[in-house]
PDB file of C-alpha atoms in Angstrom:
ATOM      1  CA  UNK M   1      -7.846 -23.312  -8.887  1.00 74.00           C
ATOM      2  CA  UNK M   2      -7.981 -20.311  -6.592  1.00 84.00           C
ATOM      3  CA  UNK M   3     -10.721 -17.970  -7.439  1.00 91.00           C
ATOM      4  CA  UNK M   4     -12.229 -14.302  -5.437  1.00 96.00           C
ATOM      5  CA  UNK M   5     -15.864 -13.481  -6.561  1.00 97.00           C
ATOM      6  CA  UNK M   6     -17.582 -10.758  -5.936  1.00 97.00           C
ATOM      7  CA  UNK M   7     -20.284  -8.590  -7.642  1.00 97.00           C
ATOM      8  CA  UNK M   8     -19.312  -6.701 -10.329  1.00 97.00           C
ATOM      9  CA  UNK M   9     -21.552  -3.424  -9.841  1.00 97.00           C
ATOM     10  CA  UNK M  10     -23.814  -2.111  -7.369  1.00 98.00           C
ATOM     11  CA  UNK M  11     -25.738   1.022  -6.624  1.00 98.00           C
ATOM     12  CA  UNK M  12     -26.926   2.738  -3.728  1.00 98.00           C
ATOM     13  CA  UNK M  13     -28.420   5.712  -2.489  1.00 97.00           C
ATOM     14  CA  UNK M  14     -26.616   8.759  -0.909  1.00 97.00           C
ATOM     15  CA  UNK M  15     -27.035   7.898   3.325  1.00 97.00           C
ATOM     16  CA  UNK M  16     -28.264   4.873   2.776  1.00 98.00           C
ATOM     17  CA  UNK M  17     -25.978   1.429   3.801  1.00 98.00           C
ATOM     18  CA  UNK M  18     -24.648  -1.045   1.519  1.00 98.00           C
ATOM     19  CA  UNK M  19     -22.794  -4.251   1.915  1.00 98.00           C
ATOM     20  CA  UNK M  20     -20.212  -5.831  -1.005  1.00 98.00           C
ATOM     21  CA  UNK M  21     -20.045  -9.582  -0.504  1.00 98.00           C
ATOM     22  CA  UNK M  22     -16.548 -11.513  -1.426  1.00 98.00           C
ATOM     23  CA  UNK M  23     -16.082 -15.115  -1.184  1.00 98.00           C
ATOM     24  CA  UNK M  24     -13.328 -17.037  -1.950  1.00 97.00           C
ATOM     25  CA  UNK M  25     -11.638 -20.336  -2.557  1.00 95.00           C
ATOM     26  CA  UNK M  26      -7.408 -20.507  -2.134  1.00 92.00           C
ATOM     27  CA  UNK M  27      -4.966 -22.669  -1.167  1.00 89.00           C
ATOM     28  CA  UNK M  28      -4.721 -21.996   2.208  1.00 90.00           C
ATOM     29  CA  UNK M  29      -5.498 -18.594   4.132  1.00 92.00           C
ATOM     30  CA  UNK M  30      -3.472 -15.673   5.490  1.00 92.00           C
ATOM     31  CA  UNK M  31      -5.644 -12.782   5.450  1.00 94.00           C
ATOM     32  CA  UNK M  32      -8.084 -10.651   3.718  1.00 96.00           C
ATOM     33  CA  UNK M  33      -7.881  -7.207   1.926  1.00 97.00           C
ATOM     34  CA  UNK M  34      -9.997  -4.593   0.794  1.00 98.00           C
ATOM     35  CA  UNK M  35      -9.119  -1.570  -1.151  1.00 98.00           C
ATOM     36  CA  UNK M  36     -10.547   1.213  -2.895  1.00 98.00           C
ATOM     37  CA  UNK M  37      -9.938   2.752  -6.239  1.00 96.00           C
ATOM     38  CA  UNK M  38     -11.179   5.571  -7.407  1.00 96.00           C
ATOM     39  CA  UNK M  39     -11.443   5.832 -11.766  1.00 92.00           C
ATOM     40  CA  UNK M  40      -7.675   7.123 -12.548  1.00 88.00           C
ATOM     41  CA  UNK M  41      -6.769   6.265  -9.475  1.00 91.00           C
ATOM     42  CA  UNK M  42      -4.452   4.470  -6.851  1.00 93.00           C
ATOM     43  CA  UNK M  43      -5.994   1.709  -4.880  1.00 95.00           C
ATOM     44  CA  UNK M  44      -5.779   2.702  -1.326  1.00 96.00           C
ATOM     45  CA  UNK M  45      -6.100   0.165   1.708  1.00 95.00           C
ATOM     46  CA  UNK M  46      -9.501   0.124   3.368  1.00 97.00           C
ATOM     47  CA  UNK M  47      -9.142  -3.098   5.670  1.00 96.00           C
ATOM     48  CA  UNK M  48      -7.576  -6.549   6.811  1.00 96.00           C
ATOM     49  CA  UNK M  49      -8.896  -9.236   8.337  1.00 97.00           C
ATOM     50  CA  UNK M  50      -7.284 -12.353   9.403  1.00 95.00           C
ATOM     51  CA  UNK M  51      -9.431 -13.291  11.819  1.00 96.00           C
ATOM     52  CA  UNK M  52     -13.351 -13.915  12.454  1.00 97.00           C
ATOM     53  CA  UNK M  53     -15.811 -11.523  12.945  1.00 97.00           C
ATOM     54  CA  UNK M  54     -16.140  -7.113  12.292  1.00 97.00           C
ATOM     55  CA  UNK M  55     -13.508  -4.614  12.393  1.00 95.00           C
ATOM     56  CA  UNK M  56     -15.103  -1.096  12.328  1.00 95.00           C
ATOM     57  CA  UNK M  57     -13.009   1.858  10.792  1.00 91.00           C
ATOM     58  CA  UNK M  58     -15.480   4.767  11.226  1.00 94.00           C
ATOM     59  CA  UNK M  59     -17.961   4.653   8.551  1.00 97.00           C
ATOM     60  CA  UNK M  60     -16.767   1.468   7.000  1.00 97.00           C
ATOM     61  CA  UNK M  61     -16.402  -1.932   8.367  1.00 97.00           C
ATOM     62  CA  UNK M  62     -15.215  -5.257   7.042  1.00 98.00           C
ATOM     63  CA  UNK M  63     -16.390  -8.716   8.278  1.00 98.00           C
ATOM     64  CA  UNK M  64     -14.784 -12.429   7.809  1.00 98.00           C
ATOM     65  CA  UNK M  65     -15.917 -15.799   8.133  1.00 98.00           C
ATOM     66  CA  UNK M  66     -12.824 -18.125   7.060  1.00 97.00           C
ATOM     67  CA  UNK M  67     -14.770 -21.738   7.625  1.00 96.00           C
ATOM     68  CA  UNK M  68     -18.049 -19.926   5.161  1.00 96.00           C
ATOM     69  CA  UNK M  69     -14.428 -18.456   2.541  1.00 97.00           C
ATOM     70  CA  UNK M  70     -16.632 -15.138   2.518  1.00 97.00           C
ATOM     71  CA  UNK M  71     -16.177 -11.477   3.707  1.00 98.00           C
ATOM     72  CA  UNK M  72     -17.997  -8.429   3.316  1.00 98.00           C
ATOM     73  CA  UNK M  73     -17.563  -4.569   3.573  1.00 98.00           C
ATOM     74  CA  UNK M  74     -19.405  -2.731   5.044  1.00 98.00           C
ATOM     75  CA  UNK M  75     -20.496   1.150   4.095  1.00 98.00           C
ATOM     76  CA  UNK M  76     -22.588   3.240   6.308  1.00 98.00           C
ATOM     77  CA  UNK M  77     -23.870   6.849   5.660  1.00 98.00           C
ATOM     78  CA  UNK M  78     -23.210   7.069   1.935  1.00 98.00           C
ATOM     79  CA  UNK M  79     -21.571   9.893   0.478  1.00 98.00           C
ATOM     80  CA  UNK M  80     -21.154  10.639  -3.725  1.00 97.00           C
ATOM     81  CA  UNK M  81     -17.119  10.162  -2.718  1.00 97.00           C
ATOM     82  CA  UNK M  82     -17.507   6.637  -1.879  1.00 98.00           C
ATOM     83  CA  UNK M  83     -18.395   5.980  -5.693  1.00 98.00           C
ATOM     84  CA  UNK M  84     -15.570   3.928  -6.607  1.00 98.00           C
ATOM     85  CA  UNK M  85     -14.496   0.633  -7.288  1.00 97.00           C
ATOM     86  CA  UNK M  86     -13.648  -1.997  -3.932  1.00 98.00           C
ATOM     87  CA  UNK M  87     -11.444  -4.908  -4.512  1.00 98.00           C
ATOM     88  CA  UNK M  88     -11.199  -7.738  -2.207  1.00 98.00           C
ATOM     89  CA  UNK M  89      -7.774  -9.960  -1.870  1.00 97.00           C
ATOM     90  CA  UNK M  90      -6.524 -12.673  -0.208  1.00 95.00           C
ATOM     91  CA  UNK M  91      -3.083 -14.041   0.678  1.00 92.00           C
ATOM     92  CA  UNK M  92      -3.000 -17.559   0.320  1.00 88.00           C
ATOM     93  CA  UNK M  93      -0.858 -20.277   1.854  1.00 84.00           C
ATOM     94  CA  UNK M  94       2.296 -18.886   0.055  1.00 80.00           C
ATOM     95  CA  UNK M  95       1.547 -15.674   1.030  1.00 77.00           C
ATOM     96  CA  UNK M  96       0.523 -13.995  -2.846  1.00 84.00           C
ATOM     97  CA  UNK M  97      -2.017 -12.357  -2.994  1.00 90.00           C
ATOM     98  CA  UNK M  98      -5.056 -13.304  -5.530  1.00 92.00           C
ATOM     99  CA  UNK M  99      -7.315 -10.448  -6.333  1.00 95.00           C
ATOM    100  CA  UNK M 100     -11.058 -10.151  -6.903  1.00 96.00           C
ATOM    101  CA  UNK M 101     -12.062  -8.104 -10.343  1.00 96.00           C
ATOM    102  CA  UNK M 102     -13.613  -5.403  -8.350  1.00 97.00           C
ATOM    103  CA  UNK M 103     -17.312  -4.295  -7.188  1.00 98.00           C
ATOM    104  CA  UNK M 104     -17.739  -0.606  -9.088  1.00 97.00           C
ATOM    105  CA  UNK M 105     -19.852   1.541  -6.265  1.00 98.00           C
ATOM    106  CA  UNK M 106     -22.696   3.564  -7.890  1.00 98.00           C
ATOM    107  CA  UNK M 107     -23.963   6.163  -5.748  1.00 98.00           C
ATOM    108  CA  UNK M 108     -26.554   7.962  -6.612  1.00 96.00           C
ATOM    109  CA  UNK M 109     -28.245  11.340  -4.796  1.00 94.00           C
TER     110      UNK M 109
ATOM    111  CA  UNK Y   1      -0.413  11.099  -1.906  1.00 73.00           C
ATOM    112  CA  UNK Y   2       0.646   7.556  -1.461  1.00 77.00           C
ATOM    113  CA  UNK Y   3       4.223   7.445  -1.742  1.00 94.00           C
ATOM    114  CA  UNK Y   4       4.569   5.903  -5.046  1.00 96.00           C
ATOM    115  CA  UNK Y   5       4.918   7.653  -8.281  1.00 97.00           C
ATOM    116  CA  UNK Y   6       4.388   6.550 -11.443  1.00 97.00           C
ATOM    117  CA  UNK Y   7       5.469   8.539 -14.547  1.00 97.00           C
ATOM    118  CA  UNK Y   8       3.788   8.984 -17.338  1.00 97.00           C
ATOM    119  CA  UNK Y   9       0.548   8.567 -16.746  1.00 96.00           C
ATOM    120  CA  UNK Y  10      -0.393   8.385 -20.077  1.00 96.00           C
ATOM    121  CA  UNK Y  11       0.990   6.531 -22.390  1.00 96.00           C
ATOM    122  CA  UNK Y  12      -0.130   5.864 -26.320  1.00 94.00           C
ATOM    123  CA  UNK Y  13       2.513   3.875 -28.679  1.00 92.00           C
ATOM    124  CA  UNK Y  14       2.271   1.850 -32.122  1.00 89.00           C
ATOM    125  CA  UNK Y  15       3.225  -1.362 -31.838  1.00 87.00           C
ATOM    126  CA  UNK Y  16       6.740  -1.237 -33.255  1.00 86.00           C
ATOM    127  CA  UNK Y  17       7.870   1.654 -30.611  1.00 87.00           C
ATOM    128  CA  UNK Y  18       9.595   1.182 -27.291  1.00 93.00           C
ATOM    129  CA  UNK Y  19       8.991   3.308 -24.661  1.00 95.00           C
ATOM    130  CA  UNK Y  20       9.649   3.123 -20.386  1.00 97.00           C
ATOM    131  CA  UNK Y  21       7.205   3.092 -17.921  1.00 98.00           C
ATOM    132  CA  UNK Y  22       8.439   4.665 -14.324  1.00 98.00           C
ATOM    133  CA  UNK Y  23       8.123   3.860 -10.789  1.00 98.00           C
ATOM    134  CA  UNK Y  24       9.612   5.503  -8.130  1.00 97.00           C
ATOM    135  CA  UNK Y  25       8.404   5.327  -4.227  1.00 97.00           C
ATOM    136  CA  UNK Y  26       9.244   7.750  -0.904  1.00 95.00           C
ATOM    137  CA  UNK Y  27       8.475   4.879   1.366  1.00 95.00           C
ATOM    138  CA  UNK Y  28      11.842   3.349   2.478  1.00 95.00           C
ATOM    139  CA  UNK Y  29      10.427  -0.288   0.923  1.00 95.00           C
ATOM    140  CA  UNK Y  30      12.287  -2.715   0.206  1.00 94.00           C
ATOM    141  CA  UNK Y  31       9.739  -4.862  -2.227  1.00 93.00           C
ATOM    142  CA  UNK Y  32       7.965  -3.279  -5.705  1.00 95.00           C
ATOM    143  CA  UNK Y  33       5.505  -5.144  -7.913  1.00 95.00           C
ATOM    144  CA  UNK Y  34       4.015  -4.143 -11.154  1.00 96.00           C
ATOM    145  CA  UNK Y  35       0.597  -5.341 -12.017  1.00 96.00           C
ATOM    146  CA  UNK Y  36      -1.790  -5.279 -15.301  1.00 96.00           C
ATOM    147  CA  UNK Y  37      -5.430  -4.132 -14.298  1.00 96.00           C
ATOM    148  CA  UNK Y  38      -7.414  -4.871 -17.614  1.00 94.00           C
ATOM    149  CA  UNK Y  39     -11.023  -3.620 -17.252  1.00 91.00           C
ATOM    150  CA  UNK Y  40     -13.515  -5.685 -15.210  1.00 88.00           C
ATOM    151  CA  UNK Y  41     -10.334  -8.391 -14.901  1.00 93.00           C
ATOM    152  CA  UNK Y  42      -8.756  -8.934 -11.513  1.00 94.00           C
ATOM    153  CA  UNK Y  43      -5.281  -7.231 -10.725  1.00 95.00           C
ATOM    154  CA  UNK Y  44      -2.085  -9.432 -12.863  1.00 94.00           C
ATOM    155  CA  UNK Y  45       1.198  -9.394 -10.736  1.00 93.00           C
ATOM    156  CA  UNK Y  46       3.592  -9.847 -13.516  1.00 95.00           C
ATOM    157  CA  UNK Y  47       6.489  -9.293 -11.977  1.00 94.00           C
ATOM    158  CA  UNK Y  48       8.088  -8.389  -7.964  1.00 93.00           C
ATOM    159  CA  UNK Y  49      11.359  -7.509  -7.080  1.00 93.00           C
ATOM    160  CA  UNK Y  50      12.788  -7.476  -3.235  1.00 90.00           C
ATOM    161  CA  UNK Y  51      16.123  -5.337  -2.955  1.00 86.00           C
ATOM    162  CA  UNK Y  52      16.531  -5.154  -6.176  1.00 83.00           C
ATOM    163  CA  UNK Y  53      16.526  -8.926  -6.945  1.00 86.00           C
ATOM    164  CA  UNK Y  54      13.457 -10.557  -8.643  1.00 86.00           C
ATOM    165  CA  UNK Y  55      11.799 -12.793  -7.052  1.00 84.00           C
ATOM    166  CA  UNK Y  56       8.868 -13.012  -9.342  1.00 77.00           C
ATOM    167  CA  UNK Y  57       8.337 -13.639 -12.983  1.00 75.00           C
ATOM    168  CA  UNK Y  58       4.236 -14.686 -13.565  1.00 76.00           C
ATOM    169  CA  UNK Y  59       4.796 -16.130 -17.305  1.00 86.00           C
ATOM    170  CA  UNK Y  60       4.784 -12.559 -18.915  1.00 93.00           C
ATOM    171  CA  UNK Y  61       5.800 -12.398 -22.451  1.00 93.00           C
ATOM    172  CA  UNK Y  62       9.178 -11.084 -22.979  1.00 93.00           C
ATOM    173  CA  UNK Y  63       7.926  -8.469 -24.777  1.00 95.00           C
ATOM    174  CA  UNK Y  64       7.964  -6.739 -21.204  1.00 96.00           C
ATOM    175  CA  UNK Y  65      11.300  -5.970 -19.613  1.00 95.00           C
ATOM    176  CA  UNK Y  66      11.561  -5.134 -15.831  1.00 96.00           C
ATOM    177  CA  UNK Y  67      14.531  -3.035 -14.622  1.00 96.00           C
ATOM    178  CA  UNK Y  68      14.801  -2.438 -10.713  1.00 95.00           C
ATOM    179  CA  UNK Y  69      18.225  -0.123 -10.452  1.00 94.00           C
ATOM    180  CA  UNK Y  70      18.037   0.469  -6.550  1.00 93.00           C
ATOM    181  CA  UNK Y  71      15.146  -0.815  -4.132  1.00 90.00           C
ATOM    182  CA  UNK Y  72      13.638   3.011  -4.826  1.00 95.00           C
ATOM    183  CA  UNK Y  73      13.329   3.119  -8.539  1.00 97.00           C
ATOM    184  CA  UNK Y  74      11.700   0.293 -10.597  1.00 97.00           C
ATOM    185  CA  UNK Y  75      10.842   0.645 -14.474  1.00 97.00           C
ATOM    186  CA  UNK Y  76       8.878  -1.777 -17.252  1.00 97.00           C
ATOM    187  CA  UNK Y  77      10.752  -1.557 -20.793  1.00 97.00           C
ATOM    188  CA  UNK Y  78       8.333  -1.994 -23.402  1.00 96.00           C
ATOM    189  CA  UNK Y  79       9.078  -2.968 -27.600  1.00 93.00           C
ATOM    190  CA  UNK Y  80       6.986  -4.723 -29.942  1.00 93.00           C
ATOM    191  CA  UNK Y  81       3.276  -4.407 -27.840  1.00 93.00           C
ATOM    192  CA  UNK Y  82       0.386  -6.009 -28.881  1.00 94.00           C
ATOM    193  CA  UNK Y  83      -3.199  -4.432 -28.830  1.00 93.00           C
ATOM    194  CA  UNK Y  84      -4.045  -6.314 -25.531  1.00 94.00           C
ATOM    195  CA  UNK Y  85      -1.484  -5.293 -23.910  1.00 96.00           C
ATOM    196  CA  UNK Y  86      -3.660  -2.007 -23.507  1.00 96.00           C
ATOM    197  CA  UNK Y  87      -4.466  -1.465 -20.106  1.00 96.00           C
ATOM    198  CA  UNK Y  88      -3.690   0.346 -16.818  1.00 97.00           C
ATOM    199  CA  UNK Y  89       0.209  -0.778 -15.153  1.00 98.00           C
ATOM    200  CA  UNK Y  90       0.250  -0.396 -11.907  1.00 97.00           C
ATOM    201  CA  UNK Y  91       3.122  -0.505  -9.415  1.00 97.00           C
ATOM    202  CA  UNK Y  92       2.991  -0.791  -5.657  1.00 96.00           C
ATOM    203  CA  UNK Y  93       5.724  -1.119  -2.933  1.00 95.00           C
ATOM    204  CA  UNK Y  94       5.475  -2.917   0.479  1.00 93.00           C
ATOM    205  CA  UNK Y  95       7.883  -3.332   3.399  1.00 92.00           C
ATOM    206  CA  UNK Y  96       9.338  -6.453   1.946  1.00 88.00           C
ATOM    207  CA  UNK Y  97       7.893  -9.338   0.123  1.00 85.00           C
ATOM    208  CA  UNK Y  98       7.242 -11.399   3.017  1.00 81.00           C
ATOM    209  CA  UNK Y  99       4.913  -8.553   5.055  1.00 79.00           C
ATOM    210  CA  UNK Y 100       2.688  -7.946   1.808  1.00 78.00           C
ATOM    211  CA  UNK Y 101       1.019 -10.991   2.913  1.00 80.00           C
ATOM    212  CA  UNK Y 102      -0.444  -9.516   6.186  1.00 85.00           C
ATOM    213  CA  UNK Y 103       0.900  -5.286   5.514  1.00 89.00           C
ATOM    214  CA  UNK Y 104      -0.982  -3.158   2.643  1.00 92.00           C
ATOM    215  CA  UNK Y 105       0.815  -2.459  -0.427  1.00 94.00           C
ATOM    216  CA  UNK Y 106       1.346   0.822  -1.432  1.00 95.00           C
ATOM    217  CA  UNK Y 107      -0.081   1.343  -5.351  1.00 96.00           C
ATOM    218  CA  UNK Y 108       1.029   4.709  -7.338  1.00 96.00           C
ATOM    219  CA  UNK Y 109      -1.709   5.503  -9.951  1.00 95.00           C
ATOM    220  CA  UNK Y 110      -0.648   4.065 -12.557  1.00 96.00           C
ATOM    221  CA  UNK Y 111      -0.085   4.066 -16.387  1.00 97.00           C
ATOM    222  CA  UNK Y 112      -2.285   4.095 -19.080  1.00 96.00           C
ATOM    223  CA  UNK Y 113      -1.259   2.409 -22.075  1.00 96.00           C
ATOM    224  CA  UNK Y 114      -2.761   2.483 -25.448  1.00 95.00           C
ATOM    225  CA  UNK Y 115      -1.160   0.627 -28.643  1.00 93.00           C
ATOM    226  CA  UNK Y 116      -2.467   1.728 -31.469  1.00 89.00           C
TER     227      UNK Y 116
END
């Protein structure tokens, strides 16, 4: 079966750094996406990967490995606003997407 | 603002009512999805539509009835609910079916549904 795991809660400190693992096993691979949700709120796009190695987007950045089926993002500089839940999804070989429950971000002051 | 709105945002009904959720997005798209996000569950596509055809149907119980007039407007009937079907329904949009594999979707934020 296809499967996305990644942890289900973390905290961190306000400035600090924290990194939100996903791995993943699918039929075939297409690309990677991460999104954020807020609690009542839309998931908005943070990142895609499709290829090896780190994209940087200012304060965030999103790593892939496809031959280790794992990813991670990347948050620098915490703020309280980055509190929120990160989801992690891949397209697969028929190009749906399978989604990862969600990481809910604790940050604390 | 994303683009996609979702009307109402709250929704509580007994289990013999039927009610209509909404979906309508600003994006020019020409694929919409709706999805069940059940706490701590990953997202459920239960059901996509590209130019007003579906494409899509994930084994959903008939209970749920999608309705996609025009490739702007997409709504989820709803009669004779069951207590688990309590959770948040989310719709997105994307260009077309084909770029949500390697484009974002677009999500509006979503319905809450309670059945009493």
């Amino acid at each position: 079966g296809q499967n996305i795991d990644q942890p289900t809660e973390m905290t961190a400190t306000e400035g600090a750094i924290v990194q939100i693992n996903c791995t993943y096993q699918t039929s075939g691979f297409n690309g990677l996406f991460w999104y954020q949700q807020h609690a009542g709120e839309a998931p908005t796009f943070l990142s895609y990967n499709v290829l090896d190695g780190l994209e940087e987007k200012g304060r965030f950045s999103s790593f892939l490995s496809r031959s280790k089926g794992y990813s991670y993002l990347l948050l620098k500089e915490l703020q309280m606003k980055d509190s929120a839940s990160y989801l992690c999804a891949v397209s697969d070989s028929n190009y749906q997407l399978i989604w990862g429950a969600g990481t809910k971000l604790i940050i604390k002051p | 603002e994303t683009g996609v709105t979702q009307t109402p945002r709250h929704l509580v009904m007994g289990m013999t009512n039927k009610k209509s959720l909404k979906c309508e997005q600003h994006l020019g798209h020409n694929a919409m999805y709706w999805y069940k996000q059940s706490a701590k569950k990953p997202l459920e596509l239960m059901f996509v539509y590209s130019l007003e055809e579906r494409v899509e149907n994930n084994s959903v119980p008939s209970r749920f009835s999608p309705e996609c007039p025009n490739s702007s407007h997409l709504f989820l009937h709803l009669h004779t609910l069951q207590p688990e079907d309590s959770a948040l329904y989310l719709c997105a949009s994307s260009q077309d079916v084909e770029a949500a594999s390697n484009q974002p979707q677009h999500f509006g934020d979503g319905t809450r549904l309670s059945i009493l």
